[in-house]
Amino acid sequence: MLNNMKGVCGVPELIEHWLIEIAPGEVDKTEKYRYTTMESIAGTFRTHVRLVLKPCVRPLHMFRTKAELVSAIRDIVIIQKTAVEERGILHRDCSLNNTMIEDDGNGSHGTLIDWEFAVHILQGNRYPIGGTGTVLFMSQKLLHQLSDAIPVTSAQKRTRKKASRSRPQLTKFIRHTFADDLESLFYVFAWICIEFRGPLGMKRVLKPRDHRSEWLPRAWSTNSHAECDKAKTGFFFHLEDLQKLETQIHPYFKNLVPLAKEWYGLMRNNDNPDSVPFDAVLKMLDRHHAELPKDEPSPELLFARTILKRKQPTGDASDPARAVDLGVTELPDDMTRHMKPAGGNMTMEAAVPIRPSKRNKTRST
């Protein structure tokens, strides 16, 4: 599929690939060992392939400024639009771990990786289950279809079986459109605004709350398709969930709250969710990007302020190191504990951010 997307800005270039062997002449395939909690779907075994891609990119949540974050999201929408309208391809797995930023020498732009589950668009938009994306970022419609197509019984929860011994089942299909991928990108944006508290992957520690005030990312992260479907259905049905979104967004992202609310409304108030156009989302992102401050402090400036504050035993209100700047005045300890001296100067090595658990794709063997 990467070859079919060749030449599209923001899509990685395939340099080389090869099959992985577990013994001389024996290719690694899931049919040999994979365990599953549900019956195997006939004809869906997978083969282990290693890819070499370029360029080198950084995760979307490692953005440097909010303007870069919104701009990168806009670029990813353009990639989705180009794939659908010009190449006839649907990505189907837009998630936090697949949305990236590339530094190209003249700035940066958003990229979309992991085209493993991409498909050529078919009339009717119906595709076999097994490559529908990451549960946390799936659209409500996909989750609803999957909860109906793959009911998990109590016996299945207690029993694990080898895929090779499972009884093959008829392939089931679900409807997946570009609107589902756009909704997934909204969840990526919302996740970053709630789970992070600044640039360069500054992770936020969410305090426990009672069930009525459960954090949205946690409600979207259950292992059950049915529970996730219920959470996201409620998210768009109950307006109080919009208030929950607004209050849970970290103060650093406060000037992105209008974007979050408008994007939410664009999906919620549309009579036909499948017809939410790319251009409407792009226009919205362009407008909010233009309204963001262009003088937002860079991570380097935040780093310098942190060093200045540490070196000064006392500070006063006029000290630039103490100035309030868009909710973040300095880098916290968890981002600077890896500061190292280099030739008498300080250099910054950001702590590795905590990422969400690995994607939980629809099981198929």
GROMACS .gro file of C-alpha atoms in nm:
model
  365
    1MET     CA    1   0.000   0.000   0.000
    2LEU     CA    2   0.293   0.235   0.061
    3ASN     CA    3   0.386   0.200  -0.305
    4ASN     CA    4   0.035   0.313  -0.398
    5MET     CA    5   0.082   0.622  -0.179
    6LYS     CA    6   0.426   0.702  -0.318
    7GLY     CA    7   0.485   1.072  -0.373
    8VAL     CA    8   0.223   1.195  -0.125
    9CYS     CA    9   0.377   1.443   0.118
   10GLY     CA   10   0.366   1.310   0.473
   11VAL     CA   11   0.359   0.941   0.380
   12PRO     CA   12   0.680   0.747   0.457
   13GLU     CA   13   0.881   0.607   0.170
   14LEU     CA   14   0.940   0.233   0.157
   15ILE     CA   15   1.311   0.162   0.111
   16GLU     CA   16   1.330  -0.214   0.162
   17HIS     CA   17   1.133  -0.506   0.303
   18TRP     CA   18   1.185  -0.875   0.371
   19LEU     CA   19   1.010  -1.173   0.528
   20ILE     CA   20   1.116  -1.285   0.875
   21GLU     CA   21   1.210  -1.651   0.911
   22ILE     CA   22   1.195  -1.844   1.239
   23ALA     CA   23   1.400  -2.125   1.083
   24PRO     CA   24   1.579  -2.165   0.750
   25GLY     CA   25   1.311  -2.151   0.483
   26GLU     CA   26   1.029  -2.120   0.740
   27VAL     CA   27   0.853  -1.781   0.732
   28ASP     CA   28   0.705  -1.648   1.057
   29LYS     CA   29   0.324  -1.657   1.033
   30THR     CA   30   0.056  -1.613   1.298
   31GLU     CA   31  -0.108  -1.944   1.211
   32LYS     CA   32   0.184  -2.124   1.376
   33TYR     CA   33   0.149  -1.988   1.727
   34ARG     CA   34  -0.103  -1.710   1.774
   35TYR     CA   35  -0.342  -1.733   2.072
   36THR     CA   36  -0.685  -1.576   2.063
   37THR     CA   37  -0.990  -1.543   2.286
   38MET     CA   38  -1.231  -1.583   1.998
   39GLU     CA   39  -1.283  -1.810   1.700
   40SER     CA   40  -1.043  -1.768   1.409
   41ILE     CA   41  -1.162  -1.593   1.097
   42ALA     CA   42  -1.093  -1.804   0.790
   43GLY     CA   43  -0.812  -1.687   0.566
   44THR     CA   44  -0.680  -1.405   0.783
   45PHE     CA   45  -0.344  -1.534   0.903
   46ARG     CA   46  -0.067  -1.275   0.896
   47THR     CA   47   0.295  -1.287   0.785
   48HIS     CA   48   0.584  -1.120   0.970
   49VAL     CA   49   0.746  -0.862   0.741
   50ARG     CA   50   1.019  -0.613   0.831
   51LEU     CA   51   1.016  -0.270   0.663
   52VAL     CA   52   1.279  -0.002   0.624
   53LEU     CA   53   1.121   0.342   0.584
   54LYS     CA   54   1.230   0.703   0.566
   55PRO     CA   55   1.237   0.976   0.688
   56CYS     CA   56   1.292   0.977   1.064
   57VAL     CA   57   0.999   1.144   1.243
   58ARG     CA   58   0.883   1.229   1.595
   59PRO     CA   59   0.545   1.150   1.756
   60LEU     CA   60   0.270   1.409   1.727
   61HIS     CA   61   0.265   1.459   2.105
   62MET     CA   62   0.631   1.570   2.083
   63PHE     CA   63   0.515   1.896   1.921
   64ARG     CA   64   0.716   2.208   2.002
   65THR     CA   65   0.433   2.463   2.004
   66LYS     CA   66   0.053   2.451   1.987
   67ALA     CA   67   0.070   2.611   1.643
   68GLU     CA   68   0.288   2.322   1.525
   69LEU     CA   69   0.043   2.073   1.675
   70VAL     CA   70  -0.259   2.218   1.493
   71SER     CA   71  -0.062   2.258   1.171
   72ALA     CA   72   0.050   1.894   1.184
   73ILE     CA   73  -0.308   1.776   1.241
   74ARG     CA   74  -0.414   1.980   0.940
   75ASP     CA   75  -0.143   1.813   0.731
   76ILE     CA   76  -0.267   1.470   0.839
   77VAL     CA   77  -0.620   1.561   0.726
   78ILE     CA   78  -0.473   1.655   0.387
   79ILE     CA   79  -0.299   1.316   0.372
   80GLN     CA   80  -0.630   1.141   0.445
   81LYS     CA   81  -0.805   1.353   0.184
   82THR     CA   82  -0.540   1.285  -0.082
   83ALA     CA   83  -0.547   0.912  -0.009
   84VAL     CA   84  -0.926   0.895  -0.045
   85GLU     CA   85  -0.987   1.136  -0.332
   86GLU     CA   86  -0.676   1.084  -0.546
   87ARG     CA   87  -0.551   0.734  -0.465
   88GLY     CA   88  -0.877   0.565  -0.362
   89ILE     CA   89  -0.722   0.442  -0.036
   90LEU     CA   90  -0.856   0.442   0.320
   91HIS     CA   91  -0.595   0.435   0.600
   92ARG     CA   92  -0.823   0.288   0.874
   93ASP     CA   93  -0.583   0.324   1.169
   94CYS     CA   94  -0.541   0.689   1.265
   95SER     CA   95  -0.410   0.683   1.623
   96LEU     CA   96  -0.168   0.857   1.857
   97ASN     CA   97   0.112   0.616   1.767
   98ASN     CA   98   0.060   0.659   1.392
   99THR     CA   99   0.044   1.039   1.375
  100MET     CA  100   0.388   1.198   1.349
  101ILE     CA  101   0.578   1.519   1.277
  102GLU     CA  102   0.865   1.541   1.028
  103ASP     CA  103   1.130   1.811   1.049
  104ASP     CA  104   1.206   1.886   0.685
  105GLY     CA  105   1.470   2.160   0.714
  106ASN     CA  106   1.223   2.437   0.633
  107GLY     CA  107   1.001   2.380   0.931
  108SER     CA  108   0.787   2.075   0.998
  109HIS     CA  109   0.478   1.898   0.872
  110GLY     CA  110   0.247   1.622   0.987
  111THR     CA  111   0.290   1.264   0.870
  112LEU     CA  112   0.074   0.951   0.884
  113ILE     CA  113   0.247   0.615   0.921
  114ASP     CA  114   0.149   0.247   0.953
  115TRP     CA  115  -0.046   0.174   0.635
  116GLU     CA  116  -0.064  -0.196   0.721
  117PHE     CA  117  -0.443  -0.198   0.741
  118ALA     CA  118  -0.510   0.047   0.458
  119VAL     CA  119  -0.747  -0.076   0.186
  120HIS     CA  120  -0.854   0.021  -0.163
  121ILE     CA  121  -1.194   0.186  -0.128
  122LEU     CA  122  -1.477  -0.041  -0.240
  123GLN     CA  123  -1.830   0.043  -0.342
  124GLY     CA  124  -2.041   0.015  -0.030
  125ASN     CA  125  -1.738   0.077   0.195
  126ARG     CA  126  -1.759  -0.270   0.353
  127TYR     CA  127  -1.437  -0.447   0.457
  128PRO     CA  128  -1.345  -0.759   0.656
  129ILE     CA  129  -1.299  -0.708   1.028
  130GLY     CA  130  -0.945  -0.747   1.150
  131GLY     CA  131  -0.789  -0.416   1.049
  132THR     CA  132  -1.022  -0.154   1.183
  133GLY     CA  133  -0.777   0.044   1.394
  134THR     CA  134  -0.692   0.112   1.757
  135VAL     CA  135  -0.990   0.074   1.992
  136LEU     CA  136  -0.918   0.391   2.190
  137PHE     CA  137  -0.934   0.604   1.875
  138MET     CA  138  -1.206   0.416   1.685
  139SER     CA  139  -1.519   0.600   1.579
  140GLN     CA  140  -1.845   0.529   1.759
  141LYS     CA  141  -1.997   0.369   1.447
  142LEU     CA  142  -1.707   0.125   1.410
  143LEU     CA  143  -1.725   0.028   1.776
  144HIS     CA  144  -2.099  -0.032   1.749
  145GLN     CA  145  -2.054  -0.260   1.448
  146LEU     CA  146  -1.769  -0.450   1.613
  147SER     CA  147  -1.962  -0.501   1.937
  148ASP     CA  148  -2.237  -0.665   1.731
  149ALA     CA  149  -2.003  -0.864   1.506
  150ILE     CA  150  -1.773  -0.995   1.780
  151PRO     CA  151  -1.970  -1.057   2.099
  152VAL     CA  152  -1.736  -1.181   2.372
  153THR     CA  153  -1.893  -1.442   2.598
  154SER     CA  154  -1.793  -1.521   2.955
  155ALA     CA  155  -1.655  -1.855   2.841
  156GLN     CA  156  -1.434  -1.682   2.583
  157LYS     CA  157  -1.300  -1.447   2.851
  158ARG     CA  158  -1.195  -1.746   3.062
  159THR     CA  159  -1.055  -1.961   2.782
  160ARG     CA  160  -0.755  -1.904   2.557
  161LYS     CA  161  -0.706  -2.125   2.254
  162LYS     CA  162  -0.446  -2.164   1.987
  163ALA     CA  163  -0.553  -2.007   1.662
  164SER     CA  164  -0.450  -2.317   1.471
  165ARG     CA  165  -0.705  -2.517   1.673
  166SER     CA  166  -0.986  -2.266   1.649
  167ARG     CA  167  -1.279  -2.344   1.425
  168PRO     CA  168  -1.265  -2.117   1.115
  169GLN     CA  169  -1.553  -1.872   1.100
  170LEU     CA  170  -1.704  -1.694   0.804
  171THR     CA  171  -1.548  -1.356   0.741
  172LYS     CA  172  -1.758  -1.070   0.878
  173PHE     CA  173  -1.769  -0.725   0.727
  174ILE     CA  174  -1.818  -0.377   0.868
  175ARG     CA  175  -1.874  -0.040   0.705
  176HIS     CA  176  -1.577   0.198   0.730
  177THR     CA  177  -1.558   0.540   0.564
  178PHE     CA  178  -1.327   0.841   0.564
  179ALA     CA  179  -1.555   1.002   0.825
  180ASP     CA  180  -1.449   0.730   1.071
  181ASP     CA  181  -1.084   0.822   1.016
  182LEU     CA  182  -1.161   1.191   1.067
  183GLU     CA  183  -1.336   1.108   1.393
  184SER     CA  184  -1.031   0.906   1.498
  185LEU     CA  185  -0.813   1.212   1.443
  186PHE     CA  186  -1.043   1.413   1.670
  187TYR     CA  187  -0.985   1.158   1.948
  188VAL     CA  188  -0.608   1.187   1.893
  189PHE     CA  189  -0.636   1.565   1.934
  190ALA     CA  190  -0.856   1.532   2.245
  191TRP     CA  191  -0.625   1.272   2.398
  192ILE     CA  192  -0.323   1.502   2.364
  193CYS     CA  193  -0.509   1.799   2.513
  194ILE     CA  194  -0.618   1.594   2.816
  195GLU     CA  195  -0.327   1.356   2.871
  196PHE     CA  196  -0.042   1.604   2.818
  197ARG     CA  197   0.046   1.938   2.976
  198GLY     CA  198   0.295   2.098   2.742
  199PRO     CA  199   0.533   2.049   2.448
  200LEU     CA  200   0.778   1.763   2.395
  201GLY     CA  201   0.550   1.498   2.541
  202MET     CA  202   0.512   1.647   2.890
  203LYS     CA  203   0.285   1.380   3.039
  204ARG     CA  204   0.009   1.476   3.277
  205VAL     CA  205  -0.074   1.275   3.589
  206LEU     CA  206  -0.451   1.235   3.601
  207LYS     CA  207  -0.588   1.226   3.955
  208PRO     CA  208  -0.851   0.964   4.042
  209ARG     CA  209  -1.210   1.083   4.028
  210ASP     CA  210  -1.545   0.930   4.103
  211HIS     CA  211  -1.727   0.735   3.833
  212ARG     CA  212  -1.950   1.026   3.733
  213SER     CA  213  -1.647   1.238   3.653
  214GLU     CA  214  -1.438   0.969   3.487
  215TRP     CA  215  -1.165   1.097   3.261
  216LEU     CA  216  -1.271   1.071   2.897
  217PRO     CA  217  -0.955   0.890   2.777
  218ARG     CA  218  -1.015   0.621   3.039
  219ALA     CA  219  -1.378   0.580   2.934
  220TRP     CA  220  -1.257   0.535   2.576
  221SER     CA  221  -0.987   0.284   2.674
  222THR     CA  222  -1.179  -0.022   2.796
  223ASN     CA  223  -1.106  -0.359   2.636
  224SER     CA  224  -1.471  -0.413   2.546
  225HIS     CA  225  -1.601  -0.281   2.215
  226ALA     CA  226  -1.947  -0.254   2.370
  227GLU     CA  227  -1.823  -0.043   2.663
  228CYS     CA  228  -1.626   0.188   2.434
  229ASP     CA  229  -1.928   0.217   2.206
  230LYS     CA  230  -2.144   0.312   2.504
  231ALA     CA  231  -1.893   0.575   2.620
  232LYS     CA  232  -1.860   0.739   2.280
  233THR     CA  233  -2.233   0.724   2.208
  234GLY     CA  234  -2.290   0.908   2.535
  235PHE     CA  235  -2.012   1.152   2.449
  236PHE     CA  236  -2.205   1.278   2.146
  237PHE     CA  237  -2.554   1.233   2.292
  238HIS     CA  238  -2.511   1.414   2.623
  239LEU     CA  239  -2.408   1.778   2.606
  240GLU     CA  240  -2.264   1.755   2.956
  241ASP     CA  241  -1.988   1.544   2.803
  242LEU     CA  242  -1.890   1.850   2.601
  243GLN     CA  243  -1.852   2.035   2.930
  244LYS     CA  244  -1.647   1.743   3.059
  245LEU     CA  245  -1.420   1.772   2.755
  246GLU     CA  246  -1.375   2.144   2.815
  247THR     CA  247  -1.294   2.106   3.185
  248GLN     CA  248  -1.060   1.809   3.138
  249ILE     CA  249  -0.841   1.978   2.878
  250HIS     CA  250  -0.519   2.088   3.048
  251PRO     CA  251  -0.478   2.467   3.104
  252TYR     CA  252  -0.178   2.471   2.868
  253PHE     CA  253  -0.420   2.395   2.583
  254LYS     CA  254  -0.686   2.646   2.695
  255ASN     CA  255  -0.666   2.843   2.369
  256LEU     CA  256  -0.743   2.520   2.181
  257VAL     CA  257  -1.072   2.467   2.366
  258PRO     CA  258  -1.268   2.662   2.098
  259LEU     CA  259  -1.123   2.428   1.835
  260ALA     CA  260  -1.218   2.121   2.038
  261LYS     CA  261  -1.575   2.247   2.086
  262GLU     CA  262  -1.622   2.339   1.719
  263TRP     CA  263  -1.482   2.006   1.600
  264TYR     CA  264  -1.712   1.826   1.843
  265GLY     CA  265  -2.009   2.023   1.711
  266LEU     CA  266  -1.914   1.954   1.350
  267MET     CA  267  -1.941   1.581   1.412
  268ARG     CA  268  -2.236   1.590   1.651
  269ASN     CA  269  -2.466   1.824   1.461
  270ASN     CA  270  -2.417   1.682   1.114
  271ASP     CA  271  -2.727   1.500   0.991
  272ASN     CA  272  -2.517   1.245   0.805
  273PRO     CA  273  -2.184   1.179   0.981
  274ASP     CA  274  -2.055   0.999   0.672
  275SER     CA  275  -2.071   1.325   0.480
  276VAL     CA  276  -1.856   1.542   0.708
  277PRO     CA  277  -1.632   1.685   0.435
  278PHE     CA  278  -1.257   1.710   0.453
  279ASP     CA  279  -1.277   2.074   0.344
  280ALA     CA  280  -1.495   2.169   0.643
  281VAL     CA  281  -1.238   2.023   0.883
  282LEU     CA  282  -0.950   2.188   0.698
  283LYS     CA  283  -1.122   2.526   0.699
  284MET     CA  284  -1.185   2.495   1.072
  285LEU     CA  285  -0.822   2.401   1.143
  286ASP     CA  286  -0.691   2.684   0.925
  287ARG     CA  287  -0.902   2.940   1.108
  288HIS     CA  288  -0.800   2.828   1.455
  289HIS     CA  289  -0.435   2.797   1.354
  290ALA     CA  290  -0.439   3.158   1.234
  291GLU     CA  291  -0.571   3.270   1.573
  292LEU     CA  292  -0.292   3.105   1.773
  293PRO     CA  293  -0.012   3.332   1.901
  294LYS     CA  294   0.298   3.327   1.684
  295ASP     CA  295   0.530   3.416   1.973
  296GLU     CA  296   0.468   3.107   2.184
  297PRO     CA  297   0.792   3.023   2.369
  298SER     CA  298   0.993   2.739   2.223
  299PRO     CA  299   1.100   2.442   2.437
  300GLU     CA  300   1.452   2.585   2.429
  301LEU     CA  301   1.328   2.908   2.589
  302LEU     CA  302   1.135   2.714   2.851
  303PHE     CA  303   1.451   2.516   2.919
  304ALA     CA  304   1.655   2.835   2.958
  305ARG     CA  305   1.401   2.977   3.202
  306THR     CA  306   1.423   2.661   3.409
  307ILE     CA  307   1.802   2.690   3.430
  308LEU     CA  308   1.785   3.060   3.517
  309LYS     CA  309   1.540   2.996   3.797
  310ARG     CA  310   1.756   2.720   3.942
  311LYS     CA  311   2.067   2.937   3.936
  312GLN     CA  312   1.901   3.236   4.105
  313PRO     CA  313   1.853   3.191   4.481
  314THR     CA  314   1.576   3.450   4.487
  315GLY     CA  315   1.352   3.592   4.223
  316ASP     CA  316   1.120   3.883   4.182
  317ALA     CA  317   0.805   3.938   3.983
  318SER     CA  318   0.994   4.121   3.709
  319ASP     CA  319   1.227   3.828   3.649
  320PRO     CA  320   1.158   3.684   3.299
  321ALA     CA  321   1.214   3.339   3.440
  322ARG     CA  322   0.902   3.387   3.655
  323ALA     CA  323   0.676   3.533   3.388
  324VAL     CA  324   0.353   3.348   3.316
  325ASP     CA  325   0.353   3.237   2.954
  326LEU     CA  326   0.054   3.047   2.818
  327GLY     CA  327   0.033   2.823   3.123
  328VAL     CA  328   0.391   2.692   3.105
  329THR     CA  329   0.677   2.905   3.238
  330GLU     CA  330   0.942   2.637   3.268
  331LEU     CA  331   1.001   2.271   3.210
  332PRO     CA  332   0.905   2.052   3.508
  333ASP     CA  333   1.143   1.820   3.686
  334ASP     CA  334   1.030   1.513   3.494
  335MET     CA  335   1.142   1.681   3.172
  336THR     CA  336   1.475   1.812   3.304
  337ARG     CA  337   1.604   1.535   3.526
  338HIS     CA  338   1.818   1.419   3.233
  339MET     CA  339   1.996   1.753   3.189
  340LYS     CA  340   2.364   1.686   3.132
  341PRO     CA  341   2.667   1.915   3.126
  342ALA     CA  342   2.844   1.936   2.791
  343GLY     CA  343   3.166   2.134   2.788
  344GLY     CA  344   3.058   2.338   3.086
  345ASN     CA  345   2.715   2.411   2.936
  346MET     CA  346   2.381   2.245   2.996
  347THR     CA  347   2.209   2.042   2.728
  348MET     CA  348   1.855   1.909   2.729
  349GLU     CA  349   1.759   1.546   2.691
  350ALA     CA  350   1.384   1.523   2.740
  351ALA     CA  351   1.258   1.235   2.944
  352VAL     CA  352   1.087   0.964   2.743
  353PRO     CA  353   0.712   1.034   2.763
  354ILE     CA  354   0.466   0.777   2.890
  355ARG     CA  355   0.261   0.648   2.600
  356PRO     CA  356  -0.081   0.485   2.603
  357SER     CA  357  -0.096   0.109   2.598
  358LYS     CA  358  -0.034  -0.061   2.268
  359ARG     CA  359  -0.320  -0.061   2.025
  360ASN     CA  360  -0.584  -0.323   2.074
  361LYS     CA  361  -0.676  -0.420   1.722
  362THR     CA  362  -0.967  -0.642   1.632
  363ARG     CA  363  -0.834  -0.991   1.672
  364SER     CA  364  -0.799  -1.200   1.359
  365THR     CA  365  -0.579  -1.494   1.281
   0.00000   0.00000   0.00000
